[in-house]
Amino acid sequence: MLQFGRWKLFSIFAIIILGVLYTLPNLVPEADRYSINEIDNSREPRGIWRWIPSSTVNLGLDLQGGSHIVFEVNMAEVRAGQLETLAADARQTLRGETPPLLARSVAVIGEEVVVLMARPDDRDAAFERLSGLSQPVTTALGQPGLAQTLTVRRDPSDANAIRIAVTPEQLLAIRNRTVTQSIEVIRRRLDGLGTTDPTIARQGDTRVLVQVPGASDPDAIIAIVGAQASMSFHLVDETINPGPNGQARVPPGRTIYPMADSNPVQYLAVETASRLTGENLTQANVTTHPNYVGPVVGFRFDTQGALVFGDMTRSNRGQRFAILLDGEIITAPTINEPILSGSGVIGGSYNYETAQQLVVLLNAGALPASLTPVEQRTVLASLGQDQIESGQQAVMIGFLAVIIFMVAAYGIFGVFATLALLVNVILIMGGLSGIGATLTLPGIAGIILTIGMAVDANVLIYERIREENQLGRTPANALQAGYERAFSAIFDANLTTFIAAAVLYLLGAGPVRGFAITLGIGIITSVFTAFVFSRLLAVIWLRALKPKAMPL
């Protein structure tokens, strides 16, 4: 326990030096560490920061301010879409099987799909077929449950009618799935923007909480998060004049849409049925193209999408095809030659920021339902600065109080504990900087708690050394026995605390996870500083002074 070989010494000092290097950027202003590219607003490390770590601890919403937004998921829209799909499935089921059954009408009425058969004698056969549409509800684990997705019943008041409704169990499963998918799409969109550790969590049954530290404009976040981003590809029908206001009558199978960014607004008539959708996109990126001035958005399809796109461009050379995004035509180029590579570009009056926004939306995918902001507010950074200063004062006061107690109680060993504690704080900050963690007020509380826990380990060790010294052991033997016999108790205590921190991180969200991260890192560093670094200091003191008695 008292021997430190060359490799052990090298490892100890290497860890401490790394901690200092990762902590140092937090003490240097960002303008001195990075140069900003005015073209795309990217950051490049400058000077010595190209060779040493330049990342810092990120501050959470409660420390640096930002945007707090609550979105409502439009479940009425989801239910309406579910019923429309159910009506289409009912029509297909009645027509597609042999013999086909003739329905006078299949319509959505209220919260049900009502099927009116042309002949009362066909109702029983239709009932059997439509009952096959119901399936077991899929549970959260992906397994079929006991409940059914649909209720299919004969209308006792009408001999021709069958009523189909979605069961409450299926509606609950749809709601949970929709909210979960919305959270995932929101997360991908915010990650694409490069935002710092946003908090995205479910709130209640149909709401999603979004907190973005450092974002002072909630409207910009709403524009990105709330965009539907439903993309599709349609052939343009040049034979139809949509009129100046897009109000012209069109035959079935054709729809008029406005052109985005056109002034005055222009319209085009396109095929209602899409040839491709955004689900077939695998990648989008900002690029350039010789036919366009400024940046364009490049896209690539998956294998199936590339085949369909190639066939569409091969069969419709000379025609225009429109790319729709959320009910607007963002571009409508002419097909000059077949595009068989499965990739293309979307050009227009884009700058880098607008092109990057479109790329983020396309890569993240479409939302399963529209989102409505029901609460939004901006947390001021001045409040966060007050909290930072209060947290710093709390850390310093706690640190000073611990130093006074340790030096008063253990003398020179209290000095060793103080130095170990200082290294411990440096390693915690370096660890947080290295993993890009976000520091919140609970995170500061975790650091303060870690300081106390680190001292607990030293107190147990020094009390054990004192006991061994009172038994008449030599200073070297007392020092070795103190560290050896205190290790198991301290390790077990820290292990159980680390398990609690891991559970908090896995099950918690936002500030709770911030507390768990600082606590977990602090446990690891405190064990290192208490058992390795403080022991190294004690061994150096012991070999240098060779005391006759232990000063405890």
XYZ file of N, CA, C and O in Angstrom, residues 318-483:
664
model
N -39.685 15.713 -69.562
C -40.275 16.939 -70.088
C -41.379 17.510 -69.222
O -41.792 18.658 -69.415
N -41.881 16.729 -68.243
C -42.918 17.213 -67.335
C -42.265 17.770 -66.065
O -41.093 17.547 -65.780
N -43.058 18.487 -65.299
C -42.585 19.025 -64.028
C -43.093 18.152 -62.884
O -44.183 17.571 -62.973
N -42.291 18.042 -61.868
C -42.772 17.379 -60.656
C -42.574 18.337 -59.486
O -41.611 19.107 -59.438
N -43.529 18.300 -58.575
C -43.551 19.231 -57.448
C -43.143 18.502 -56.169
O -43.536 17.358 -55.941
N -42.353 19.197 -55.366
C -41.987 18.692 -54.043
C -42.768 19.505 -53.026
O -42.593 20.721 -52.924
N -43.659 18.835 -52.304
C -44.523 19.492 -51.327
C -43.960 19.309 -49.927
O -43.502 18.214 -49.570
N -44.009 20.384 -49.148
C -43.632 20.323 -47.740
C -44.692 21.068 -46.945
O -44.842 22.284 -47.085
N -45.434 20.311 -46.149
C -46.490 20.891 -45.308
C -47.473 21.734 -46.121
O -47.802 22.873 -45.762
N -47.945 21.182 -47.231
C -48.998 21.839 -47.999
C -48.539 22.971 -48.888
O -49.374 23.707 -49.426
N -47.217 23.151 -49.065
C -46.688 24.161 -49.969
C -45.692 23.522 -50.921
O -44.964 22.601 -50.549
N -45.683 24.020 -52.171
C -44.732 23.526 -53.168
C -43.428 24.302 -52.981
O -43.385 25.509 -53.221
N -42.382 23.617 -52.546
C -41.125 24.319 -52.317
C -40.281 24.387 -53.587
O -39.411 25.259 -53.703
N -40.517 23.513 -54.544
C -39.854 23.587 -55.842
C -40.618 22.697 -56.818
O -41.259 21.724 -56.408
N -40.540 23.043 -58.106
C -41.236 22.273 -59.145
C -40.375 22.246 -60.404
O -40.673 22.902 -61.407
N -39.263 21.510 -60.399
C -38.371 21.482 -61.553
C -38.928 20.629 -62.691
O -39.821 19.800 -62.495
N -38.373 20.838 -63.880
C -38.730 20.044 -65.052
C -37.811 18.833 -65.136
O -36.598 18.926 -64.886
N -38.374 17.689 -65.492
C -37.593 16.462 -65.637
C -36.935 16.478 -67.014
O -37.588 16.241 -68.040
N -35.654 16.798 -67.058
C -34.939 16.857 -68.337
C -34.406 15.504 -68.761
O -34.293 15.221 -69.952
N -34.067 14.678 -67.793
C -33.550 13.343 -68.087
C -33.821 12.450 -66.895
O -34.038 12.935 -65.776
N -33.834 11.140 -67.111
C -34.084 10.231 -65.979
C -33.048 10.395 -64.881
O -31.854 10.570 -65.154
N -33.507 10.384 -63.635
C -32.618 10.486 -62.470
C -32.594 9.111 -61.814
O -33.534 8.719 -61.111
N -31.534 8.359 -62.105
C -31.465 6.964 -61.669
C -30.570 6.771 -60.455
O -30.469 5.666 -59.934
N -29.925 7.843 -60.032
C -28.986 7.724 -58.908
C -29.679 7.694 -57.550
O -29.043 7.414 -56.539
N -30.964 8.033 -57.531
C -31.670 8.062 -56.254
C -31.380 9.283 -55.428
O -31.628 9.300 -54.225
N -30.832 10.335 -56.042
C -30.520 11.558 -55.314
C -30.880 12.759 -56.157
O -31.064 12.654 -57.383
N -31.010 13.912 -55.533
C -31.337 15.145 -56.231
C -31.108 16.329 -55.324
O -30.594 16.190 -54.202
N -31.490 17.498 -55.791
C -31.323 18.715 -54.997
C -32.612 19.518 -55.032
O -33.402 19.427 -55.970
N -32.817 20.291 -53.967
C -33.929 21.225 -53.880
C -33.322 22.620 -53.872
O -32.637 22.994 -52.926
N -33.532 23.367 -54.944
C -32.978 24.712 -55.043
C -34.038 25.762 -54.787
O -35.241 25.494 -54.827
N -33.588 26.960 -54.536
C -34.512 28.058 -54.282
C -33.765 29.223 -53.682
O -32.534 29.284 -53.712
N -34.512 30.133 -53.119
C -33.895 31.326 -52.528
C -33.474 31.031 -51.092
O -33.969 31.609 -50.137
N -32.550 30.082 -50.946
C -32.087 29.683 -49.626
C -30.806 30.426 -49.269
O -29.946 30.668 -50.122
N -30.656 30.789 -47.990
C -29.348 31.094 -47.452
C -28.929 29.897 -46.598
O -29.664 28.906 -46.502
N -27.767 29.995 -45.965
C -27.286 28.833 -45.231
C -28.240 28.450 -44.098
O -28.529 27.268 -43.877
N -28.775 29.445 -43.381
C -29.625 29.160 -42.225
C -30.923 28.471 -42.650
O -31.329 27.472 -42.055
N -31.594 28.993 -43.692
C -32.864 28.392 -44.115
C -32.639 27.015 -44.722
O -33.462 26.107 -44.533
N -31.536 26.853 -45.471
C -31.244 25.526 -46.028
C -30.967 24.526 -44.912
O -31.431 23.382 -44.957
N -30.224 24.961 -43.879
C -29.928 24.071 -42.762
C -31.196 23.717 -41.995
O -31.351 22.571 -41.531
N -32.119 24.654 -41.859
C -33.389 24.359 -41.191
C -34.147 23.265 -41.938
O -34.687 22.337 -41.328
N -34.196 23.373 -43.283
C -34.894 22.358 -44.069
C -34.201 21.011 -43.937
O -34.868 19.967 -43.836
N -32.882 20.999 -43.910
C -32.142 19.752 -43.743
C -32.480 19.109 -42.403
O -32.700 17.895 -42.316
N -32.530 19.908 -41.351
C -32.862 19.388 -40.025
C -34.244 18.738 -40.031
O -34.447 17.633 -39.500
N -35.215 19.410 -40.659
C -36.579 18.881 -40.702
C -36.641 17.577 -41.486
O -37.307 16.617 -41.079
N -35.961 17.528 -42.634
C -36.021 16.329 -43.467
C -35.324 15.155 -42.799
O -35.812 14.015 -42.867
N -34.189 15.409 -42.176
C -33.469 14.314 -41.514
C -34.199 13.803 -40.285
O -34.106 12.624 -39.950
N -34.910 14.686 -39.603
C -35.628 14.275 -38.381
C -36.913 13.530 -38.706
O -37.384 12.732 -37.904
N -37.485 13.785 -39.880
C -38.735 13.130 -40.246
C -39.942 13.950 -39.839
O -39.842 14.952 -39.127
N -41.104 13.499 -40.306
C -42.347 14.215 -40.054
C -42.904 13.868 -38.673
O -42.718 12.766 -38.162
N -43.571 14.837 -38.094
C -44.261 14.584 -36.836
C -45.483 13.711 -37.080
O -46.153 13.847 -38.108
N -45.811 12.814 -36.146
C -47.009 11.992 -36.314
C -48.301 12.786 -36.134
O -49.372 12.334 -36.529
N -48.208 13.954 -35.517
C -49.380 14.817 -35.317
C -48.873 16.242 -35.144
O -47.715 16.470 -34.779
N -49.727 17.196 -35.416
C -49.329 18.592 -35.273
C -49.192 18.954 -33.794
O -49.843 18.365 -32.924
N -48.322 19.922 -33.521
C -48.069 20.379 -32.159
C -48.509 21.827 -32.025
O -48.242 22.647 -32.903
N -49.171 22.131 -30.926
C -49.613 23.493 -30.655
C -48.947 23.987 -29.377
O -49.079 23.349 -28.323
N -48.191 25.088 -29.428
C -47.599 25.612 -28.195
C -48.672 26.187 -27.281
O -49.420 27.079 -27.668
N -48.779 25.659 -26.079
C -49.788 26.123 -25.124
C -49.164 26.929 -23.995
O -49.871 27.580 -23.229
N -47.840 26.878 -23.894
C -47.141 27.662 -22.870
C -45.740 27.948 -23.372
O -45.056 27.039 -23.870
N -45.314 29.178 -23.278
C -43.950 29.515 -23.652
C -43.462 30.688 -22.815
O -44.211 31.622 -22.538
N -42.221 30.600 -22.418
C -41.632 31.704 -21.679
C -40.114 31.659 -21.831
O -39.538 30.612 -22.147
N -39.507 32.777 -21.631
C -38.059 32.904 -21.714
C -37.506 33.093 -20.309
O -37.944 33.981 -19.579
N -36.567 32.232 -19.936
C -35.901 32.353 -18.642
C -34.709 33.280 -18.831
O -33.833 33.024 -19.661
N -34.668 34.385 -18.103
C -33.633 35.388 -18.283
C -32.294 34.894 -17.759
O -32.221 34.249 -16.707
N -31.236 35.225 -18.500
C -29.897 34.808 -18.103
C -29.448 35.520 -16.827
O -28.611 35.011 -16.095
N -29.976 36.723 -16.550
C -29.576 37.446 -15.342
C -29.949 36.663 -14.094
O -29.210 36.634 -13.111
N -31.108 36.002 -14.133
C -31.499 35.159 -13.013
C -30.516 34.004 -12.864
O -30.094 33.659 -11.770
N -30.118 33.411 -14.012
C -29.155 32.327 -13.980
C -27.825 32.771 -13.409
O -27.181 32.049 -12.652
N -27.366 33.995 -13.730
C -26.102 34.497 -13.208
C -26.151 34.642 -11.699
O -25.182 34.319 -10.995
N -27.268 35.122 -11.171
C -27.423 35.201 -9.711
C -27.307 33.824 -9.083
O -26.689 33.650 -8.024
N -27.917 32.835 -9.743
C -27.873 31.479 -9.205
C -26.471 30.892 -9.289
O -26.038 30.164 -8.394
N -25.756 31.216 -10.383
C -24.376 30.748 -10.507
C -23.528 31.312 -9.379
O -22.757 30.595 -8.726
N -23.660 32.620 -9.142
C -22.874 33.254 -8.085
C -23.230 32.684 -6.715
O -22.351 32.463 -5.877
N -24.520 32.431 -6.499
C -24.931 31.825 -5.216
C -24.349 30.429 -5.072
O -23.884 30.040 -3.991
N -24.360 29.675 -6.171
C -23.786 28.332 -6.134
C -22.292 28.366 -5.880
O -21.758 27.544 -5.111
N -21.595 29.310 -6.529
C -20.160 29.438 -6.297
C -19.867 29.786 -4.841
O -18.938 29.236 -4.238
N -20.669 30.690 -4.292
C -20.476 31.060 -2.887
C -20.711 29.862 -1.974
O -19.970 29.649 -1.002
N -21.740 29.065 -2.296
C -22.034 27.889 -1.478
C -20.878 26.896 -1.532
O -20.476 26.321 -0.504
N -20.325 26.688 -2.742
C -19.197 25.766 -2.874
C -17.991 26.278 -2.089
O -17.328 25.516 -1.360
N -17.699 27.579 -2.211
C -16.533 28.138 -1.528
C -16.695 28.093 -0.010
O -15.754 27.757 0.718
N -17.899 28.429 0.464
C -18.129 28.396 1.919
C -18.005 26.971 2.436
O -17.360 26.714 3.467
N -18.632 26.028 1.721
C -18.534 24.631 2.127
C -17.095 24.137 2.091
O -16.632 23.425 3.001
N -16.368 24.530 1.034
C -14.976 24.115 0.900
C -14.131 24.673 2.045
O -13.323 23.957 2.658
N -14.328 25.953 2.352
C -13.555 26.593 3.420
C -13.865 25.975 4.778
O -12.958 25.740 5.596
N -15.141 25.705 5.027
C -15.524 25.106 6.309
C -14.895 23.730 6.470
O -14.420 23.364 7.571
N -14.873 22.965 5.383
C -14.271 21.630 5.444
C -12.778 21.721 5.700
O -12.212 20.955 6.500
N -12.114 22.691 5.038
C -10.671 22.856 5.231
C -10.360 23.179 6.695
O -9.461 22.581 7.313
N -11.103 24.130 7.261
C -10.863 24.528 8.652
C -11.041 23.341 9.595
O -10.223 23.096 10.488
N -12.103 22.594 9.391
C -12.355 21.438 10.257
C -11.251 20.398 10.127
O -10.734 19.872 11.132
N -10.876 20.073 8.885
C -9.893 19.013 8.687
C -8.526 19.389 9.244
O -7.855 18.558 9.869
N -8.102 20.631 9.001
C -6.795 21.052 9.510
C -6.813 21.091 11.042
O -5.841 20.688 11.702
N -7.904 21.565 11.615
C -8.007 21.636 13.073
C -8.042 20.251 13.693
O -7.482 20.021 14.773
N -8.662 19.307 13.042
C -8.832 17.976 13.621
C -7.663 17.054 13.343
O -7.329 16.201 14.181
N -7.012 17.208 12.185
C -6.001 16.217 11.800
C -4.644 16.820 11.442
O -3.762 16.105 10.966
N -4.462 18.118 11.610
C -3.154 18.715 11.398
C -2.651 18.553 9.977
O -3.336 18.893 9.006
N -1.427 18.003 9.857
C -0.816 17.843 8.541
C -1.643 16.937 7.636
O -1.713 17.137 6.418
N -2.318 15.947 8.228
C -3.170 15.068 7.424
C -4.404 15.820 6.921
O -4.955 15.506 5.879
N -4.834 16.829 7.682
C -5.907 17.675 7.190
C -5.489 18.476 5.979
O -6.293 18.731 5.074
N -4.190 18.863 5.951
C -3.669 19.555 4.760
C -3.681 18.612 3.568
O -4.047 19.005 2.444
N -3.272 17.340 3.794
C -3.318 16.361 2.702
C -4.750 16.197 2.182
O -4.984 16.131 0.971
N -5.714 16.129 3.108
C -7.119 15.984 2.706
C -7.586 17.200 1.920
O -8.363 17.077 0.952
N -7.105 18.403 2.329
C -7.489 19.625 1.625
C -6.962 19.617 0.194
O -7.679 19.951 -0.754
N -5.688 19.248 0.023
C -5.117 19.171 -1.327
C -5.853 18.118 -2.162
O -6.104 18.321 -3.354
N -6.180 16.992 -1.546
C -6.924 15.952 -2.259
C -8.307 16.458 -2.669
O -8.812 16.152 -3.749
N -8.902 17.257 -1.779
C -10.223 17.803 -2.074
C -10.164 18.783 -3.244
O -11.052 18.801 -4.113
N -9.106 19.598 -3.286
C -8.924 20.530 -4.391
C -8.760 19.777 -5.709
O -9.376 20.135 -6.726
N -7.950 18.732 -5.708
C -7.785 17.909 -6.914
C -9.102 17.254 -7.294
O -9.446 17.122 -8.481
N -9.868 16.861 -6.278
C -11.164 16.231 -6.538
C -12.092 17.171 -7.298
O -12.723 16.788 -8.280
N -12.178 18.439 -6.879
C -13.034 19.407 -7.566
C -12.550 19.631 -8.996
O -13.353 19.716 -9.937
N -11.217 19.705 -9.175
C -10.671 19.880 -10.526
C -11.049 18.693 -11.413
O -11.451 18.863 -12.575
N -10.931 17.478 -10.881
C -11.269 16.294 -11.665
C -12.764 16.245 -11.991
O -13.155 15.801 -13.078
N -13.603 16.691 -11.054
C -15.046 16.721 -11.337
C -15.338 17.681 -12.482
O -16.051 17.331 -13.437
N -14.796 18.890 -12.426
C -15.024 19.862 -13.487
C -14.439 19.378 -14.809
O -15.037 19.556 -15.874
N -13.249 18.762 -14.744
C -12.669 18.213 -15.963
C -13.507 17.102 -16.547
O -13.684 17.011 -17.769
N -14.057 16.238 -15.682
C -14.922 15.163 -16.168
C -16.196 15.684 -16.802
O -16.630 15.215 -17.852
N -16.817 16.686 -16.164
C -18.027 17.282 -16.719
C -17.738 17.943 -18.068
O -18.533 17.841 -19.010
N -16.583 18.621 -18.169
C -16.217 19.263 -19.439
C -15.935 18.215 -20.506
O -16.316 18.377 -21.666
N -15.258 17.148 -20.127
C -14.881 16.134 -21.093
C -16.059 15.431 -21.730
O -16.024 15.113 -22.922
N -17.120 15.183 -20.961
C -18.289 14.486 -21.514
C -19.342 15.458 -22.023
O -20.395 15.030 -22.510
N -19.058 16.773 -21.919
C -20.021 17.762 -22.392
C -21.294 17.791 -21.573
O -22.380 18.030 -22.109
N -21.194 17.555 -20.277
C -22.377 17.510 -19.414
C -22.926 18.920 -19.190
O -22.241 19.924 -19.396
N -24.176 18.963 -18.785
C -24.844 20.232 -18.493
C -24.950 20.412 -16.987
O -25.462 19.538 -16.287
N -24.468 21.541 -16.517
C -24.480 21.828 -15.083
C -25.733 22.617 -14.724
O -26.016 23.658 -15.313
N -26.494 22.108 -13.766
C -27.700 22.766 -13.286
C -27.553 23.033 -11.792
O -26.561 22.640 -11.170
N -28.553 23.696 -11.212
C -28.511 23.928 -9.763
C -28.433 22.621 -8.980
O -27.629 22.508 -8.046
N -29.239 21.613 -9.311
C -29.055 20.328 -8.631
C -27.663 19.749 -8.865
O -27.127 19.053 -8.001
N -27.058 20.035 -10.035
C -25.698 19.579 -10.279
C -24.709 20.224 -9.329
O -23.776 19.561 -8.838
N -24.885 21.514 -9.066
C -24.034 22.189 -8.079
C -24.217 21.558 -6.699
O -23.258 21.360 -5.950
N -25.470 21.214 -6.392
C -25.724 20.517 -5.116
C -24.998 19.184 -5.077
O -24.485 18.772 -4.021
N -24.933 18.509 -6.233
C -24.202 17.249 -6.286
C -22.726 17.434 -6.026
O -22.081 16.591 -5.366
N -22.142 18.539 -6.524
C -20.724 18.816 -6.270
C -20.494 19.066 -4.781
O -19.534 18.554 -4.189
N -21.375 19.871 -4.164
C -21.240 20.150 -2.735
C -21.358 18.861 -1.920
O -20.595 18.621 -0.970
N -22.316 18.012 -2.295
C -22.473 16.731 -1.600
C -21.227 15.875 -1.764
O -20.785 15.200 -0.817
N -20.616 15.907 -2.957
C -19.413 15.116 -3.208
C -18.260 15.576 -2.338
O -17.454 14.757 -1.863
N -18.153 16.902 -2.123
C -17.091 17.423 -1.254
C -17.212 16.818 0.149
O -16.229 16.364 0.744
N -18.448 16.790 0.648
C -18.658 16.188 1.967
C -18.359 14.705 1.991
O -17.753 14.187 2.945
N -18.749 13.997 0.917
C -18.501 12.554 0.865
C -17.009 12.253 0.767
O -16.518 11.280 1.353
N -16.271 13.099 0.004
C -14.830 12.887 -0.120
C -14.145 13.036 1.233
O -13.227 12.277 1.581
N -14.579 14.018 2.014
C -14.004 14.217 3.341
C -14.378 13.060 4.262
O -13.578 12.656 5.123
N -15.584 12.509 4.088
C -15.973 11.351 4.901
C -14.958 10.228 4.767
O -14.586 9.578 5.754
N -14.512 9.978 3.530
C -13.532 8.911 3.308
C -12.230 9.210 4.044
O -11.650 8.325 4.703
N -11.768 10.465 3.943
C -10.539 10.828 4.643
C -10.693 10.712 6.163
O -9.767 10.278 6.867
N -11.843 11.113 6.693
C -12.080 11.017 8.136
C -12.007 9.568 8.597
O -11.369 9.242 9.612
N -12.642 8.658 7.850
C -12.600 7.244 8.222
C -11.180 6.708 8.182
O -10.756 5.942 9.064
N -10.432 7.106 7.161
C -9.048 6.639 7.045
C -8.208 7.163 8.200
O -7.466 6.407 8.855
N -8.327 8.459 8.468
C -7.479 9.051 9.510
C -7.854 8.544 10.894
O -6.980 8.370 11.773
N -9.132 8.295 11.142
C -9.527 7.729 12.432
C -8.985 6.321 12.588
O -8.597 5.900 13.684
N -8.958 5.591 11.471
C -8.385 4.235 11.531
C -6.884 4.295 11.793
O -6.332 3.501 12.575
N -6.190 5.269 11.151
C -4.752 5.439 11.402
C -4.516 5.812 12.861
O -3.573 5.318 13.519
N -5.386 6.666 13.422
C -5.255 7.068 14.824
C -5.396 5.870 15.757
O -4.649 5.731 16.732
N -6.353 4.981 15.442
C -6.527 3.785 16.267
C -5.289 2.900 16.215
O -4.839 2.363 17.238
N -4.745 2.725 14.987
C -3.548 1.894 14.862
C -2.362 2.527 15.593
O -1.524 1.833 16.176
N -2.280 3.844 15.559
C -1.198 4.542 16.245
C -1.302 4.364 17.755
O -0.288 4.188 18.450
N -2.538 4.383 18.265
C -2.743 4.209 19.717
C -2.415 2.786 20.161
O -2.148 2.547 21.337
N -2.433 1.833 19.229
C -2.070 0.460 19.556
C -0.563 0.253 19.569
O -0.077 -0.857 19.808
N 0.194 1.316 19.281
C 1.650 1.254 19.370
C 2.352 0.902 18.083
O 3.554 0.595 18.105
N 1.659 0.922 16.979
C 2.301 0.615 15.703
C 3.205 1.772 15.288
O 3.005 2.923 15.676
N 4.171 1.453 14.442
C 5.045 2.485 13.894
C 4.243 3.348 12.925
O 3.192 2.926 12.409
N 4.709 4.570 12.633
C 3.967 5.421 11.698
C 3.716 4.763 10.347
O 2.628 4.885 9.788
N 4.712 4.056 9.808
C 4.531 3.403 8.506
C 3.464 2.316 8.587
O 2.584 2.209 7.714
N 3.525 1.484 9.635
C 2.539 0.407 9.778
C 1.139 0.973 10.050
O 0.136 0.450 9.554
N 1.068 2.020 10.848
C -0.238 2.623 11.131
C -0.848 3.219 9.864
O -2.056 3.091 9.610
N -0.001 3.857 9.060
C -0.491 4.444 7.815
C -0.988 3.370 6.861
O -2.084 3.491 6.280
N -0.221 2.303 6.727
C -0.625 1.228 5.815
C -1.895 0.546 6.308
O -2.818 0.305 5.522
N -1.947 0.239 7.600
C -3.126 -0.444 8.139
C -4.365 0.445 8.034
O -5.476 -0.039 7.777
N -4.209 1.748 8.250
C -5.355 2.651 8.171
C -5.992 2.654 6.795
O -7.227 2.569 6.663
N -5.167 2.726 5.756
C -5.719 2.730 4.396
C -6.289 1.367 4.013
O -7.337 1.278 3.363
